Structure formats: structure tokens, C-alpha cells
Amino acid sequence: GKISVVSQLSAESAIVDGMSFTGHSVHSLRKCGDKATLVAVAQAEMQLSNSLQTLYDKTTEEIARLRNEYEKAGINDQGRKHNLVAEELKALRLLGRMKKGKHKAEMLVSA
């Protein structure tokens, strides 16, 4: 069968075989895309989620390292922990995007 290529993927859009799908992409993909398009986007979402998982794991390791470092140094002032706060925010963003992507992939595959 036909194999579709995803050249661009974001939370709100996808470009598949040169065709752009925007808005609530699961809905527009289901409406306008064929099975190969749905499968390609689902696979791209899963690949992206896997990459984000790796980043997330590294981020949580860094959070643990920083917490440990601050504890040892007896630093409790939030102002001096700005890099820890930044890493924690990054972890939350990555987790959110991962969950969204996996959910979208599941919805596309069950379409």
C-alpha cells in the first residue's frame, strides 16, 4: 500500500505528503486523510513521544542532581534555585506534550 511521509509535526498541525492539516489535527486528519496518512502521523507522534521521553528522563535526572546539590549546600532560597525551577517547568511541558502526542496517536490508530 501507499506509504505517507510526515515532513512537519506540531501540537496543532501536520504536513503529510506536502498536504497541510491544521486546526484540531485529529479531526481534520480523519476527515481529509486516508489510512496511510493517519498511520504516518500516528507513527510520527509516537516517535516524537519517544524522543520527548528521553529528554524528560534526562531532565528528571538533572532535577534530582540539582535538588541533591542544593540540599548538601543547605540552599533553601527559591531565588537561588532558578535553574531547578526552570528544569521542573521543562519537565512539566515535556510530560504534557508527550501525553498529548500519545493520546493523538491512539485516536488516529483507532480511527
Backbone as JSON, one array per atom type, in Angstrom:
{
  "sequence": "GKISVVSQLSAESAIVDGMSFTGHSVHSLRKCGDKATLVAVAQAEMQLSNSLQTLYDKTTEEIARLRNEYEKAGINDQGRKHNLVAEELKALRLLGRMKKGKHKAEMLVSA",
  "N": [[0.81, -1.21, 0.0], [0.16, 2.36, 0.02], [2.65, 4.56, 1.28], [2.86, 7.11, 3.54], [4.5, 10.28, 4.08], [5.53, 12.18, 6.79], [6.35, 15.44, 7.02], [6.36, 17.58, 8.7], [5.48, 18.29, 12.06], [3.44, 19.37, 14.62], [1.91, 20.41, 17.74], [-0.53, 21.37, 16.91], [-0.73, 21.01, 14.15], [0.01, 19.27, 11.05], [2.13, 18.22, 8.36], [1.64, 16.27, 5.68], [2.78, 14.31, 3.1], [3.14, 16.67, 1.67], [0.72, 17.93, 2.01], [-1.14, 20.1, 4.05], [-2.43, 19.85, 7.31], [-4.4, 21.43, 9.55], [-5.59, 23.13, 12.55], [-7.71, 21.39, 14.8], [-5.98, 18.78, 14.62], [-6.42, 15.94, 14.68], [-9.11, 15.66, 14.1], [-9.26, 16.96, 11.54], [-7.48, 15.37, 10.11], [-8.75, 12.87, 10.17], [-11.01, 13.49, 8.72], [-10.06, 14.36, 6.2], [-7.81, 12.86, 5.56], [-6.33, 9.83, 4.25], [-6.05, 6.3, 5.13], [-3.27, 5.7, 5.16], [-2.17, 8.18, 5.67], [-3.15, 8.7, 8.26], [-1.89, 6.64, 9.7], [0.8, 7.29, 9.27], [1.03, 9.78, 10.6], [0.35, 9.01, 13.19], [2.49, 7.29, 13.76], [4.61, 9.12, 13.59], [3.94, 10.79, 15.71], [4.29, 8.99, 17.84], [7.03, 8.45, 17.62], [8.03, 11.0, 18.16], [7.08, 11.29, 20.78], [8.62, 9.3, 22.01], [11.18, 10.4, 21.74], [10.82, 12.7, 23.27], [10.39, 11.5, 25.7], [12.93, 10.52, 26.31], [14.29, 12.96, 26.6], [12.8, 13.94, 28.75], [13.45, 12.06, 30.74], [16.2, 12.63, 31.07], [15.95, 15.22, 31.99], [14.6, 14.84, 34.43], [16.57, 13.47, 35.8], [18.48, 15.48, 36.0], [17.05, 17.27, 37.6], [16.9, 15.82, 39.99], [19.63, 15.69, 40.57], [20.25, 18.43, 40.92], [18.55, 19.09, 43.1], [19.68, 17.5, 45.1], [22.23, 18.63, 45.2], [21.62, 21.26, 46.08], [20.51, 20.66, 48.54], [22.68, 19.53, 49.92], [24.3, 21.78, 50.02], [22.79, 23.31, 51.62], [20.97, 25.17, 50.64], [18.05, 26.95, 50.58], [16.67, 29.0, 49.57], [14.43, 30.03, 47.19], [14.96, 31.81, 45.11], [17.62, 31.4, 44.52], [17.51, 29.01, 43.38], [16.85, 29.02, 40.73], [17.58, 27.64, 38.36], [16.8, 25.06, 38.93], [14.03, 25.37, 39.19], [13.47, 26.11, 36.53], [14.16, 23.72, 35.19], [12.24, 22.02, 36.29], [9.88, 23.13, 35.27], [10.34, 22.7, 32.56], [10.26, 19.9, 32.53], [7.55, 19.47, 33.14], [6.32, 20.61, 30.87], [7.31, 18.93, 28.84], [6.21, 16.49, 29.63], [3.47, 17.04, 29.34], [3.29, 17.48, 26.54], [4.1, 14.99, 25.62], [2.04, 13.29, 26.61], [-0.14, 14.36, 25.21], [0.62, 13.79, 22.55], [0.77, 10.96, 22.56], [-1.86, 10.35, 23.12], [-3.1, 11.47, 20.86], [-2.0, 9.84, 18.87], [-3.08, 7.35, 19.58], [-5.81, 7.89, 19.17], [-5.81, 8.33, 16.41], [-5.02, 5.88, 15.37], [-7.13, 4.3, 16.16], [-9.05, 5.25, 14.56]],
  "CA": [[0.0, 0.0, 0.0], [0.81, 3.67, -0.01], [3.33, 4.99, 2.5], [2.86, 8.57, 3.62], [5.65, 10.87, 4.76], [5.23, 13.36, 7.61], [7.51, 16.32, 6.97], [6.31, 18.52, 9.8], [4.52, 17.88, 13.06], [3.38, 20.19, 15.84], [0.73, 20.06, 18.54], [-1.75, 21.79, 16.23], [-0.77, 20.78, 12.71], [0.89, 18.26, 10.45], [2.24, 18.26, 6.9], [1.78, 14.89, 5.22], [2.87, 14.26, 1.63], [3.01, 18.03, 1.15], [-0.6, 18.49, 2.34], [-1.18, 20.62, 5.41], [-3.62, 19.61, 8.13], [-4.29, 22.3, 10.71], [-6.72, 23.14, 13.46], [-7.64, 20.21, 15.65], [-5.48, 17.91, 13.55], [-7.01, 14.6, 14.65], [-10.38, 15.8, 13.38], [-9.03, 17.24, 10.11], [-6.84, 14.2, 9.5], [-9.77, 11.84, 9.98], [-11.94, 13.95, 7.7], [-9.44, 14.52, 4.87], [-6.69, 11.96, 5.3], [-6.58, 8.41, 4.06], [-5.48, 5.43, 6.18], [-1.8, 5.83, 5.17], [-1.9, 9.47, 6.32], [-3.4, 8.52, 9.68], [-0.84, 5.77, 10.23], [2.07, 8.04, 9.24], [1.0, 10.78, 11.67], [0.37, 8.28, 14.46], [3.87, 6.83, 13.95], [5.43, 10.31, 13.85], [3.62, 11.21, 17.08], [4.91, 8.03, 18.76], [8.48, 8.7, 17.57], [8.25, 12.25, 18.87], [6.87, 10.98, 22.2], [9.79, 8.55, 22.48], [12.28, 11.37, 21.86], [10.49, 13.55, 24.4], [10.58, 10.65, 26.9], [14.37, 10.54, 26.56], [14.57, 14.3, 27.14], [12.15, 14.0, 30.05], [14.27, 11.26, 31.66], [17.42, 13.4, 31.34], [15.53, 16.38, 32.78], [14.31, 14.4, 35.81], [17.89, 13.16, 36.39], [19.07, 16.77, 36.32], [16.29, 17.8, 38.74], [17.36, 15.07, 41.17], [21.01, 16.11, 40.84], [20.21, 19.8, 41.46], [17.95, 19.03, 44.44], [20.7, 16.92, 45.96], [23.28, 19.65, 45.31], [21.11, 22.35, 46.93], [20.33, 20.12, 49.89], [24.03, 19.42, 50.5], [24.82, 23.13, 50.26], [21.87, 23.97, 52.54], [20.31, 26.3, 49.98], [16.59, 26.83, 50.61], [16.13, 30.2, 48.93], [13.92, 29.75, 45.83], [15.63, 32.71, 44.16], [18.91, 30.82, 44.14], [17.24, 27.71, 42.75], [16.16, 29.3, 39.45], [17.8, 26.59, 37.34], [15.96, 23.92, 39.32], [12.67, 25.75, 38.81], [13.43, 26.04, 35.06], [14.15, 22.29, 34.82], [10.94, 21.46, 36.68], [8.91, 23.62, 34.28], [10.64, 21.98, 31.32], [9.77, 18.53, 32.71], [6.09, 19.53, 33.04], [5.99, 20.86, 29.45], [7.62, 17.71, 28.09], [5.22, 15.5, 30.02], [2.22, 17.45, 28.71], [3.38, 17.25, 25.09], [4.15, 13.54, 25.44], [0.7, 12.74, 26.83], [-0.96, 14.81, 24.08], [1.05, 13.04, 21.37], [0.37, 9.56, 22.67], [-3.32, 10.34, 23.02], [-3.43, 11.72, 19.45], [-1.62, 8.64, 18.12], [-4.09, 6.32, 19.88], [-7.07, 8.27, 18.49], [-5.66, 8.17, 14.96], [-4.95, 4.45, 15.07], [-8.46, 3.71, 16.36], [-9.98, 5.93, 13.64]],
  "C": [[0.84, 1.25, 0.0], [1.46, 3.99, 1.34], [3.4, 6.51, 2.49], [4.06, 9.06, 4.41], [5.2, 12.14, 5.49], [6.47, 14.24, 7.61], [7.52, 17.36, 8.08], [5.21, 18.12, 10.75], [4.59, 18.84, 14.24], [2.13, 19.79, 16.6], [-0.56, 20.37, 17.79], [-1.81, 21.52, 14.73], [0.19, 19.68, 12.28], [0.95, 18.5, 8.95], [2.56, 16.84, 6.46], [1.73, 14.88, 3.7], [2.62, 15.64, 1.01], [1.66, 18.69, 1.44], [-0.62, 18.91, 3.8], [-2.52, 20.34, 6.08], [-3.49, 20.47, 9.38], [-5.56, 22.28, 11.55], [-6.59, 21.98, 14.4], [-7.28, 19.05, 14.74], [-6.07, 16.5, 13.53], [-8.3, 14.64, 13.84], [-10.14, 16.02, 11.88], [-8.36, 16.06, 9.4], [-7.86, 13.09, 9.22], [-10.7, 12.19, 8.83], [-11.32, 13.9, 6.3], [-8.37, 13.49, 4.54], [-7.1, 10.53, 5.07], [-5.89, 7.62, 5.17], [-3.96, 5.61, 6.29], [-1.38, 7.13, 5.88], [-2.05, 9.34, 7.83], [-2.29, 7.72, 10.35], [0.48, 6.53, 10.32], [2.13, 9.06, 10.38], [1.06, 10.11, 13.04], [1.8, 7.81, 14.77], [4.8, 7.99, 14.28], [5.2, 10.82, 15.27], [4.3, 10.3, 18.11], [6.43, 8.22, 18.8], [8.83, 9.96, 18.35], [8.1, 12.02, 20.38], [8.05, 10.23, 22.79], [10.99, 9.47, 22.67], [12.07, 12.26, 23.08], [10.68, 12.79, 25.71], [12.05, 10.65, 27.3], [14.79, 11.87, 27.18], [14.02, 14.44, 28.55], [12.98, 13.25, 31.1], [15.54, 12.0, 32.05], [17.1, 14.59, 32.24], [15.26, 15.98, 34.23], [15.6, 14.01, 36.53], [18.56, 14.45, 36.85], [18.37, 17.41, 37.52], [16.77, 17.13, 40.03], [18.76, 15.51, 41.58], [21.04, 17.5, 41.49], [19.63, 19.83, 42.88], [18.96, 18.56, 45.47], [21.8, 17.94, 46.26], [22.84, 20.78, 46.26], [20.95, 21.9, 48.38], [21.67, 20.06, 50.62], [24.58, 20.78, 50.88], [23.93, 23.92, 51.24], [21.18, 25.19, 51.96], [18.8, 26.06, 49.95], [15.91, 27.99, 49.9], [15.73, 29.89, 47.48], [14.62, 30.58, 44.77], [16.96, 32.15, 43.67], [18.74, 29.47, 43.45], [16.6, 27.88, 41.37], [16.39, 28.24, 38.38], [17.01, 25.32, 37.65], [14.51, 24.17, 38.91], [12.48, 25.64, 37.3], [13.36, 24.59, 34.59], [12.81, 21.64, 35.15], [9.84, 21.88, 35.71], [9.08, 22.89, 32.95], [10.07, 20.56, 31.39], [8.24, 18.48, 32.56], [5.63, 19.72, 31.59], [6.19, 19.6, 28.62], [6.58, 16.63, 28.37], [3.87, 15.78, 29.35], [2.2, 17.14, 27.22], [3.4, 15.75, 24.78], [2.77, 12.91, 25.56], [-0.22, 13.09, 25.67], [-0.66, 13.97, 22.83], [0.61, 11.61, 21.39], [-1.13, 9.41, 22.52], [-3.76, 10.51, 21.56], [-3.13, 10.46, 18.62], [-2.66, 7.53, 18.32], [-5.41, 6.61, 19.16], [-6.98, 8.05, 16.99], [-5.68, 6.7, 14.57], [-6.33, 3.79, 15.22], [-9.5, 4.31, 15.41], [-10.56, 4.95, 12.62]]
}
